[in-house]
Coordinates of C-alpha atoms in Angstrom, one line a residue:
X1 CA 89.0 140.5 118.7
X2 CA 85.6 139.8 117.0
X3 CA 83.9 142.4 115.2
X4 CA 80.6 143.9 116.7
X5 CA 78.9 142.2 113.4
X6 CA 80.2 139.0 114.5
X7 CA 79.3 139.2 117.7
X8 CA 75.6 139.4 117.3
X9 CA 75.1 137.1 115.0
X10 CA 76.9 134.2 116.7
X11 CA 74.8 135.9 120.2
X12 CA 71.8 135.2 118.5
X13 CA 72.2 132.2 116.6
X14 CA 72.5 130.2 120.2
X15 CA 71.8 132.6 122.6
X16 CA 73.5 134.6 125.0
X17 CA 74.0 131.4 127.7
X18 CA 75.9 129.7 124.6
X19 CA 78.3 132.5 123.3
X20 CA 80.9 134.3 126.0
X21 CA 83.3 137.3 124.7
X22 CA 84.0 138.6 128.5
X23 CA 87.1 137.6 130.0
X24 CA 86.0 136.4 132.8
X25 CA 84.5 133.3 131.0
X26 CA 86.8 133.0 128.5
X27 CA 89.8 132.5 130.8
X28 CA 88.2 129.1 131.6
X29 CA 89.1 128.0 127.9
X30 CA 92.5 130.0 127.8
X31 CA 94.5 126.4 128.4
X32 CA 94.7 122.7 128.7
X33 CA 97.2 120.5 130.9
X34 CA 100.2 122.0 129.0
X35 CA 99.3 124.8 131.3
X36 CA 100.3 127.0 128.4
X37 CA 97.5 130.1 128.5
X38 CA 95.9 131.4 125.0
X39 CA 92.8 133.9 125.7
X40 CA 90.2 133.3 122.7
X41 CA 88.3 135.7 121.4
X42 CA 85.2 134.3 122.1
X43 CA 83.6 130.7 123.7
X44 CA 80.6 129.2 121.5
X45 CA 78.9 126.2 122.5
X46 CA 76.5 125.2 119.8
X47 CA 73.3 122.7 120.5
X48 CA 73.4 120.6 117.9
X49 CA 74.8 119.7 115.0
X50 CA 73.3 122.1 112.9
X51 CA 74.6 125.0 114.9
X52 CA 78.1 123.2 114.5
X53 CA 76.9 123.7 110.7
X54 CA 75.9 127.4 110.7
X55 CA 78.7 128.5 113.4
X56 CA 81.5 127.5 110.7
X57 CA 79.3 127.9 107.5
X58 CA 79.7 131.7 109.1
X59 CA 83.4 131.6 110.5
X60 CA 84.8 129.8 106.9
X61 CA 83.3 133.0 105.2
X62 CA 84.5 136.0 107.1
X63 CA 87.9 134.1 107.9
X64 CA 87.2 133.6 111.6
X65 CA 89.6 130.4 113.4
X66 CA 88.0 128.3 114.7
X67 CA 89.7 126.1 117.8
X68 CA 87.4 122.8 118.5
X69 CA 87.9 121.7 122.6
X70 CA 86.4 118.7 124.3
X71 CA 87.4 118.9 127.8
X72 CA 90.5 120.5 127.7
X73 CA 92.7 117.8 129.3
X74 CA 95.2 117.0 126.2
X75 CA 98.6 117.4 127.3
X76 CA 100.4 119.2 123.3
X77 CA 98.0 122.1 122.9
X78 CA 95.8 121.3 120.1
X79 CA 92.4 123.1 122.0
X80 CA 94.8 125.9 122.5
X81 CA 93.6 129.5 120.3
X82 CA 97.3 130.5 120.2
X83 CA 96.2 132.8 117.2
X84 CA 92.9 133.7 118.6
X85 CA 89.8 132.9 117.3
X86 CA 86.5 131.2 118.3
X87 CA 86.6 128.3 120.5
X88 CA 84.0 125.7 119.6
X89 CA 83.1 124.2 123.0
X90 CA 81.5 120.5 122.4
X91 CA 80.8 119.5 126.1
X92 CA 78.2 121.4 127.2
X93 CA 75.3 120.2 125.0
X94 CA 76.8 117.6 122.2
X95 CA 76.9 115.1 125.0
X96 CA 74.3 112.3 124.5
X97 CA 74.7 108.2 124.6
X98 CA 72.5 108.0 121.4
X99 CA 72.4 104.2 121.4
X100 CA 74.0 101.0 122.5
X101 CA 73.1 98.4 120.0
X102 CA 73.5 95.1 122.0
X103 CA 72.7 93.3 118.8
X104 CA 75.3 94.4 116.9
X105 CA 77.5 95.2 119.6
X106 CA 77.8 99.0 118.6
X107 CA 77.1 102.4 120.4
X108 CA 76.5 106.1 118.9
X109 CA 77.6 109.1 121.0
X110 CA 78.1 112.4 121.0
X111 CA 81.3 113.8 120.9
X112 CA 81.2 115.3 124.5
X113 CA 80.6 111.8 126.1
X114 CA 83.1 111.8 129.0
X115 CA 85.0 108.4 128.2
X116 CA 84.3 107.0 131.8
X117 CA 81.0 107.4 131.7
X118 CA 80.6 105.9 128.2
X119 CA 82.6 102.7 129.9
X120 CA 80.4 102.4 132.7
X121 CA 77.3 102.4 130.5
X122 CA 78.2 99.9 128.5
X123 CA 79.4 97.5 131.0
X124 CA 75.9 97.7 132.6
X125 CA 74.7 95.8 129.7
X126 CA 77.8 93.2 129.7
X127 CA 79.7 95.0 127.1
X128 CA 83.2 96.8 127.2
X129 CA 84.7 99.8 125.2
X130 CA 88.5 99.3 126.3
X131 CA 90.2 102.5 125.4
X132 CA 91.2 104.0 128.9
X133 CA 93.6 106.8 128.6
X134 CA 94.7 108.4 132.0
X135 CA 92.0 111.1 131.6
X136 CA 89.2 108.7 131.6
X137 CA 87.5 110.7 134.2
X138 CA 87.7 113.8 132.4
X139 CA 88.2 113.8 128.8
X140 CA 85.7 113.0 125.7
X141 CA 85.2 110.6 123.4
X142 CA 85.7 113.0 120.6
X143 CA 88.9 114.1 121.9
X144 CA 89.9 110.8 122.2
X145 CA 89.2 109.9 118.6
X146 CA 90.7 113.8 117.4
X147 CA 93.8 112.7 119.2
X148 CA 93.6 108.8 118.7
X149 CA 93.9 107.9 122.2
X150 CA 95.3 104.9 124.2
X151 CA 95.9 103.7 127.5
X152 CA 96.7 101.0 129.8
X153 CA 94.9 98.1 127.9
X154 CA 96.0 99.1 124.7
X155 CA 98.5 96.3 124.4
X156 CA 96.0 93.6 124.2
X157 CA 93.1 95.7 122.6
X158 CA 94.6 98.7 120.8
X159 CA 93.6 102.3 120.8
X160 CA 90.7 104.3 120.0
X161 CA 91.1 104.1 116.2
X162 CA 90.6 100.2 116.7
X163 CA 87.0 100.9 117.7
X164 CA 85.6 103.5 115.2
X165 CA 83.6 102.3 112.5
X166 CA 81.7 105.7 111.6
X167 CA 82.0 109.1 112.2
X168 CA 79.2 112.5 111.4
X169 CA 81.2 115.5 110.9
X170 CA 81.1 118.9 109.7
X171 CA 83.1 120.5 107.3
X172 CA 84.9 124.4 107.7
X173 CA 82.2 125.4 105.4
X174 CA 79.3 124.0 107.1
X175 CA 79.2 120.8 104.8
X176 CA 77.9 117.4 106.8
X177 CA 79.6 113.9 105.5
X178 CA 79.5 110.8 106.6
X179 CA 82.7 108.5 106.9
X180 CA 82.5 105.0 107.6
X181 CA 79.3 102.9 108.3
X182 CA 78.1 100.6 110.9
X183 CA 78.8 97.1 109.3
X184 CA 81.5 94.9 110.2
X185 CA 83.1 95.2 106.3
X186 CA 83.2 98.0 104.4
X187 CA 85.7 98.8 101.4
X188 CA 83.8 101.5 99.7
X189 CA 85.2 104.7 98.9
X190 CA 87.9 106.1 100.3
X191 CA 88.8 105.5 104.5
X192 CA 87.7 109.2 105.6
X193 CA 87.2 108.3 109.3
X194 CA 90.4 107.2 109.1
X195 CA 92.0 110.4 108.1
X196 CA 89.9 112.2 110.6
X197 CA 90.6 110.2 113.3
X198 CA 94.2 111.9 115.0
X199 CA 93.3 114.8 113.0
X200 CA 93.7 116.9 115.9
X201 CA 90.8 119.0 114.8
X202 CA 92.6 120.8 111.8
X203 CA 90.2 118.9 109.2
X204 CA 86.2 119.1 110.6
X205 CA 84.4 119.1 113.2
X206 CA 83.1 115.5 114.6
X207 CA 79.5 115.6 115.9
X208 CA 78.7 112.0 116.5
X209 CA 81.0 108.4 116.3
X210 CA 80.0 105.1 116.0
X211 CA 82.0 102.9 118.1
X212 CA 82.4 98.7 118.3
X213 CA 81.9 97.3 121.8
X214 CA 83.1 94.0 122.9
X215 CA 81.8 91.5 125.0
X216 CA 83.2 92.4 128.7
X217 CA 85.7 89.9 129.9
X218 CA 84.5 87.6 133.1
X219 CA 87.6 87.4 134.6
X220 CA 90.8 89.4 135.5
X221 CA 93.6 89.5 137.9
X222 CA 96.8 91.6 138.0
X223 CA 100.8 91.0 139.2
X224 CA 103.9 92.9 139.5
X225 CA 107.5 91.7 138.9
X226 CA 110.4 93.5 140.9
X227 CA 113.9 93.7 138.3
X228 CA 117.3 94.9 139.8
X229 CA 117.6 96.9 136.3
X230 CA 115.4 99.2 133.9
X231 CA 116.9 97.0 131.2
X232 CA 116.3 93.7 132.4
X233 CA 112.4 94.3 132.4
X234 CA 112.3 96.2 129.1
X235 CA 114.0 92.8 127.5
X236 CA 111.2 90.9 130.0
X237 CA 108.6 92.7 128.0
X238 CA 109.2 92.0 124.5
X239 CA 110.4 88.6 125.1
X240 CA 106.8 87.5 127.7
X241 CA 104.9 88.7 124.8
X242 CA 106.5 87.1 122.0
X243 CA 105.7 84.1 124.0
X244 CA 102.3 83.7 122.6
X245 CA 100.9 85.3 125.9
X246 CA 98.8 89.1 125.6
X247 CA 98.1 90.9 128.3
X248 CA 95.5 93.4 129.1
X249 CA 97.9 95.7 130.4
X250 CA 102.2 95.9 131.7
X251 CA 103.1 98.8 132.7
X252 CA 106.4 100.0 134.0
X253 CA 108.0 102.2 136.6
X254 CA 111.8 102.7 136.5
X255 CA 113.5 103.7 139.2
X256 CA 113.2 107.2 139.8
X257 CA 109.6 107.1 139.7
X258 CA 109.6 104.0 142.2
X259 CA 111.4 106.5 144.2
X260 CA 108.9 109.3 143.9
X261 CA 105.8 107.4 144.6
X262 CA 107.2 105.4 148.1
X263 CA 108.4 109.5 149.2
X264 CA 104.6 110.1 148.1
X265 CA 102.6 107.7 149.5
X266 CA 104.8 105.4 151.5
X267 CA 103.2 101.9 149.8
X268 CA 106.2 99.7 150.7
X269 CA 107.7 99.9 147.1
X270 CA 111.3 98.2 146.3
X271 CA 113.5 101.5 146.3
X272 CA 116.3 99.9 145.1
X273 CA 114.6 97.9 142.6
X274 CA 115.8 99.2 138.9
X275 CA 112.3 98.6 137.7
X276 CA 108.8 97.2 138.3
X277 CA 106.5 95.8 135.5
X278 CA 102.9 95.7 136.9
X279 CA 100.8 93.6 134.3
X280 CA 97.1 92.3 134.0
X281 CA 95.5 89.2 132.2
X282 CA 91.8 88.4 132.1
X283 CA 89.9 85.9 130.0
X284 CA 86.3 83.6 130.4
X285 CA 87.6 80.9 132.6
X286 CA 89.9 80.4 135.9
X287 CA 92.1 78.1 133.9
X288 CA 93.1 80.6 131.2
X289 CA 94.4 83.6 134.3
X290 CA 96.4 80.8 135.8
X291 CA 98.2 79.7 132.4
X292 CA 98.8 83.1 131.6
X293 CA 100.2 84.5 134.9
X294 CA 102.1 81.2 135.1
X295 CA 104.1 82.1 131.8
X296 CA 104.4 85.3 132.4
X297 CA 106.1 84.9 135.7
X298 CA 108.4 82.6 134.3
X299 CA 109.4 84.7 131.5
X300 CA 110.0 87.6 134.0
X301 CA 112.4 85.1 136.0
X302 CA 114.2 84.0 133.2
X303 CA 114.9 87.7 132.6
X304 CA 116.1 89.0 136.0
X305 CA 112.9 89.2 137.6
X306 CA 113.9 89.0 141.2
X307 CA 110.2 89.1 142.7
X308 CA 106.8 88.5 141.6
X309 CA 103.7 88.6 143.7
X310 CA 100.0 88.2 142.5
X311 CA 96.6 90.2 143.4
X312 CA 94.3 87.9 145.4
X313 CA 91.9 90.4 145.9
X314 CA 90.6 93.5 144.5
X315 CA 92.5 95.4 147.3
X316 CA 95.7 94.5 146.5
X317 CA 94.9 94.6 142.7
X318 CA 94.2 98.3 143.4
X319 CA 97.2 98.6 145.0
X320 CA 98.8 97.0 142.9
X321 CA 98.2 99.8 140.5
X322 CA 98.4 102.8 142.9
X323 CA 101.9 103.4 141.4
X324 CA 101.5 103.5 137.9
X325 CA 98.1 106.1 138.5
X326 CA 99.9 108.0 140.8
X327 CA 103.5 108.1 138.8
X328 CA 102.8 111.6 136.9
X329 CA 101.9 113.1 139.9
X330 CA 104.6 112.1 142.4
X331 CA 107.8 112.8 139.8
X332 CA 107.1 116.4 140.8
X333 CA 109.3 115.9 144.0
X334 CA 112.5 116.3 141.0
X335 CA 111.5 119.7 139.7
X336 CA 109.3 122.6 139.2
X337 CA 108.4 122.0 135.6
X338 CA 107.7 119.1 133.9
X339 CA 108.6 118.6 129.8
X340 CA 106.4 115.4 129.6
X341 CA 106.1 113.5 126.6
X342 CA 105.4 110.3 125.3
X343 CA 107.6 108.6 122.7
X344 CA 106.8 104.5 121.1
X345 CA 109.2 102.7 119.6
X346 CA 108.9 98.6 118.9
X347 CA 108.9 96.7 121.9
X348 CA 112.0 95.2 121.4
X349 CA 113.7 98.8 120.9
X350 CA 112.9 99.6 124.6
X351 CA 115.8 98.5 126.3
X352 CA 117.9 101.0 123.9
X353 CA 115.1 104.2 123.9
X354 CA 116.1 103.6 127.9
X355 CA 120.0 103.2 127.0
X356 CA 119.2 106.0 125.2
X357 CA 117.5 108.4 128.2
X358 CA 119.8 107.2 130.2
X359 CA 122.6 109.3 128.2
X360 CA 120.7 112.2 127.8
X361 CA 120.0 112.0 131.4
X362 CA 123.5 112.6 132.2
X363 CA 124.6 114.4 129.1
X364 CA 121.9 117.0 130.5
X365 CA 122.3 116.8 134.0
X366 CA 118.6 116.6 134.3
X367 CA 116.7 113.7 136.0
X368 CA 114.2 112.2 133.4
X369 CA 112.1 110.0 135.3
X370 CA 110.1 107.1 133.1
X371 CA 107.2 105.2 133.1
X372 CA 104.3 103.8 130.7
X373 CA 102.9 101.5 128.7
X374 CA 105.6 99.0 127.8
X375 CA 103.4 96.6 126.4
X376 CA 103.0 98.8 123.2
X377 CA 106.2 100.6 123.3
X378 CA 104.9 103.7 124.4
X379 CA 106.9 105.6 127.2
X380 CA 106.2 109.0 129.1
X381 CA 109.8 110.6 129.4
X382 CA 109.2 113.3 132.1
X383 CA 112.6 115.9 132.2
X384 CA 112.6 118.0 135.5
X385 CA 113.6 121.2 135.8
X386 CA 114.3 122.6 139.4
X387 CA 114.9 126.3 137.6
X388 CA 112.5 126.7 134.5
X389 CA 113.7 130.2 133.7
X390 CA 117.5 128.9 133.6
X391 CA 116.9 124.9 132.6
X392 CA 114.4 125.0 129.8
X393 CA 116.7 126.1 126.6
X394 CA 118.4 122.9 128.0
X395 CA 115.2 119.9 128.3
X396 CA 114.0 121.3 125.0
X397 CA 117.9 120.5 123.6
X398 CA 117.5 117.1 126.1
X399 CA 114.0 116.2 124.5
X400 CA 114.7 116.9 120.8
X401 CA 117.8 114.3 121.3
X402 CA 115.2 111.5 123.1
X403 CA 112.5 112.2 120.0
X404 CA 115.9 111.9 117.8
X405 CA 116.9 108.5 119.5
X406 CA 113.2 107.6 119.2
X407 CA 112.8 107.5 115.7
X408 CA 116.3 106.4 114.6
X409 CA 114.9 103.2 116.5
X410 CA 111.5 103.0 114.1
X411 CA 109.6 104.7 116.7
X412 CA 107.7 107.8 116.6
X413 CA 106.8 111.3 117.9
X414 CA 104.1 110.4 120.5
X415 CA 101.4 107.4 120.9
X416 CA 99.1 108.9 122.1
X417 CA 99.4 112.8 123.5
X418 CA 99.4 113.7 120.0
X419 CA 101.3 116.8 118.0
X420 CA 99.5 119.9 118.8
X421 CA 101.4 123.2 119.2
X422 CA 104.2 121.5 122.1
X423 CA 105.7 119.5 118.9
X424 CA 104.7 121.0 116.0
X425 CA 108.4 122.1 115.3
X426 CA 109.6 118.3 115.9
X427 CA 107.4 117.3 112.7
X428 CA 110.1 117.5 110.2
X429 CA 112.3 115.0 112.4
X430 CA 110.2 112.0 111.8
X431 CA 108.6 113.2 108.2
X432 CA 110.2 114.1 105.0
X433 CA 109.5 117.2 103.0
X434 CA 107.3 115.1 100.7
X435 CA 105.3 113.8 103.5
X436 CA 105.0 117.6 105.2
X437 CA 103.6 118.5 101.6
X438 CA 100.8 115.8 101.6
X439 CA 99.8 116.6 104.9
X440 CA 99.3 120.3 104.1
X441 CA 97.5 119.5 100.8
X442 CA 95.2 117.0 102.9
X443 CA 94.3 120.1 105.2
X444 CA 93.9 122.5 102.1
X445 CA 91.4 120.2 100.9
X446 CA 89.1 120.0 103.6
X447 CA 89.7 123.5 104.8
X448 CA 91.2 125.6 101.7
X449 CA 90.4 128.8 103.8
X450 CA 93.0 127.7 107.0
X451 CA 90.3 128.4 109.9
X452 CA 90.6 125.4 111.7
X453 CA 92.6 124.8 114.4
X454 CA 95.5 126.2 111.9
X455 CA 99.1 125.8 112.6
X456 CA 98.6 122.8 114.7
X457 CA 100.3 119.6 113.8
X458 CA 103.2 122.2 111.9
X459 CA 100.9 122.8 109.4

């Protein structure tokens, strides 16, 4: 709990509608889509960034944690105040377009920019930011670049650190440093965006990134491939795209969540089918979709694609993808908790991370259905429980094994959910104790005094 001296001063540094100690307002801010509940010890929302300044100038000297949030929607913990604290809320007034430089085909923002509206901005003017995690609709663009986002397009374009070129941000003792700059090149100094990027807010506080934009494609168009088995299309995947073609987006369902879906939303999906790949091309010109679909399909084919159908309008291109959105949603039918996580391995390690689930599956006795975003190697492993409070010693046992498997095949902990509290523990699987020791003297450094978002990340 804060101290009465506390109190006030945070109270009148940015007023009583910015600074919440009552329950009532603080259970708002008590947890993200973990659905794991932490009650702060108070909600701050500073109105610039040299509030952000004073609030941890203040906080760094009596020892006070601070927990920096966006919007709340990140699925490992890391807005979580599991050991109390302040939580720094950025959405309510950091949450500004500051420019879109058509010129040089950059934009500054805010860090509360909801990543939606940021894309739909920018496209008015022609451009495209192409980082689209699932939360698009909900989450910020300085929680994408504290967690390093992805999404669906990632294969062909990347993730969020792809698009960073700057960043303002505030250090635990109030300091303000720059890192990075808004030219093309720039090999001076040490890359300090790039450590704070993914940082998971354990290192500063980001109040305003500068971001490349890209001129928005003309032309897209979207197809689905039917496979009679999970690993026929995984060995479809790496082999289409080591083919010299690079899609926007493919995507995969296996078979459990084809299954969950069609007892959803009855959409006329193959039930039987062991797998569906749902992929997207785009480009400047007709002629370019129609080579690319062309060899994609015949790559699927020659890898035990046993249907392939193309979107001829945006109708059927939207429902096209009504499966993959809807996945996360419809695997609920298998249980009554969901241990979701998202491990990457190299694309052509898929077909044996699924081998690999597959075992554990039945090891278990727990249905783990799969989907995601094959075209980088990242996949959501989702193990149901039916009976949480008798089940979940087991999927913890049944997930450390897939995170195990993962990483014996080069892959890693997550692609994009990030560490967080939810696999803090698991850090030691995929670093060494030298690595672990880096890591802890990179956070010392920027915050010798521990009060941000400590004990995230295992650190």
């Amino acid at each position: 709990m804060l101290e009465a001296t506390h109190t006030r001063y945070l109270s009148q540094l940015v007023g009583e509608d910015n600074f919440y100690i009552d329950p009532a307002h603080l259970q708002a801010y008590a947890y993200d889509a973990t659905r794991e509940r932490y009650l702060p010890d108070g909600v701050i929302f500073p109105r610039h960034e040299e509030d952000v300044c004073q609030i941890l100038a203040y906080c760094n000297e009596h020892k006070i944690i601070i927990v920096p949030r966006g919007a709340g929607s990140g699925f490992t913990g890391g807005a979580l105040s599991a050991h109390g604290g302040l939580v720094l809320s950025l959405e309510k007034h950091l949450d500004q377009i500051l420019e879109i430089d058509e010129k040089n085909l950059i934009a500054r923002v805010q860090p509360g920019v909801i990543n939606k509206h940021f894309q739909n901005e920018v496209e008015k003017r022609g451009l495209f930011y192409p980082p689209d995690p699932a939360s698009q609709d909900q989450s910020t663009l300085g929680g994408n670049v504290s967690e390093n986002a992805g999404g669906m397009r990632a294969a062909k374009y990347g993730i969020t650190k792809d698009y960073v070129m700057a960043l303002r941000a505030v250090l635990p003792n109030g300091d303000v440093i720059r890192a990075g700059k808004k030219t093309i090149k720039d090999v001076a100094g040490f890359n300090v965006a790039g450590i704070l990027i993914a940082s998971e807010g354990c290192l500063a506080v980001i109040t305003e990134i500068t971001l490349k934009l890209l001129a928005k494609p003309k032309l897209k168009q979207s197809a689905m491939g039917v496979f009679a088995s999970i690993q026929d299309a995984m060995e479809a995947v790496y082999k289409s795209m080591a083919s010299g073609v690079t899609p926007v987006a493919m995507e995969f369902l296996d078979n459990l969540s084809i299954r969950a879906v069609e007892q959803r939303f009855c959409k006329g999906l193959p039930m039987e089918a062991g797998a569906i790949l749902i992929t997207q091309v785009d480009g400047s010109v007709p002629e370019q979709i129609t080579w690319q679909l062309t060899q994609i399909e015949k790559h699927f084919r020659e890898n035990g694609c046993v249907d392939f159908c193309v979107a001829q309008d945006a109708q059927q291109e939207e429902d096209l993808w009504f499966a993959r959105r809807n996945a996360s949603q419809s695997i609920s039918i298998y249980g009554k908790k969901k241990l979701n996580e998202d491990v990457t391995v190299p694309r052509a390690s898929l077909p044996a991370l699924l081998q690999e689930v597959e075992r554990i599956s039945q090891t278990y006795d727990l249905p783990i259905p799969c989907f995601g975003h094959t075209g980088d190697g990242n996949v959501h492993v989702n193990i149901m429980l039916e009976d949480p409070d008798t089940q979940l010693e087991k999927g913890q046992q049944a997930m450390e094994e897939i995170f195990k498997s993962a990483i014996a095949l080069g892959g890693t902990l997550s692609g994009e959910h990030g560490i967080g509290l939810s696999k803090a523990k698991f850090m030691p699987l995929a670093f060494t104790p030298e690595e672990m020791g880096l890591f802890r003297r990179i956070k010392s450094a920027f915050d010798p005094n521990n009060i941000l978002n400590p004990f995230k990340m295992g650190l």
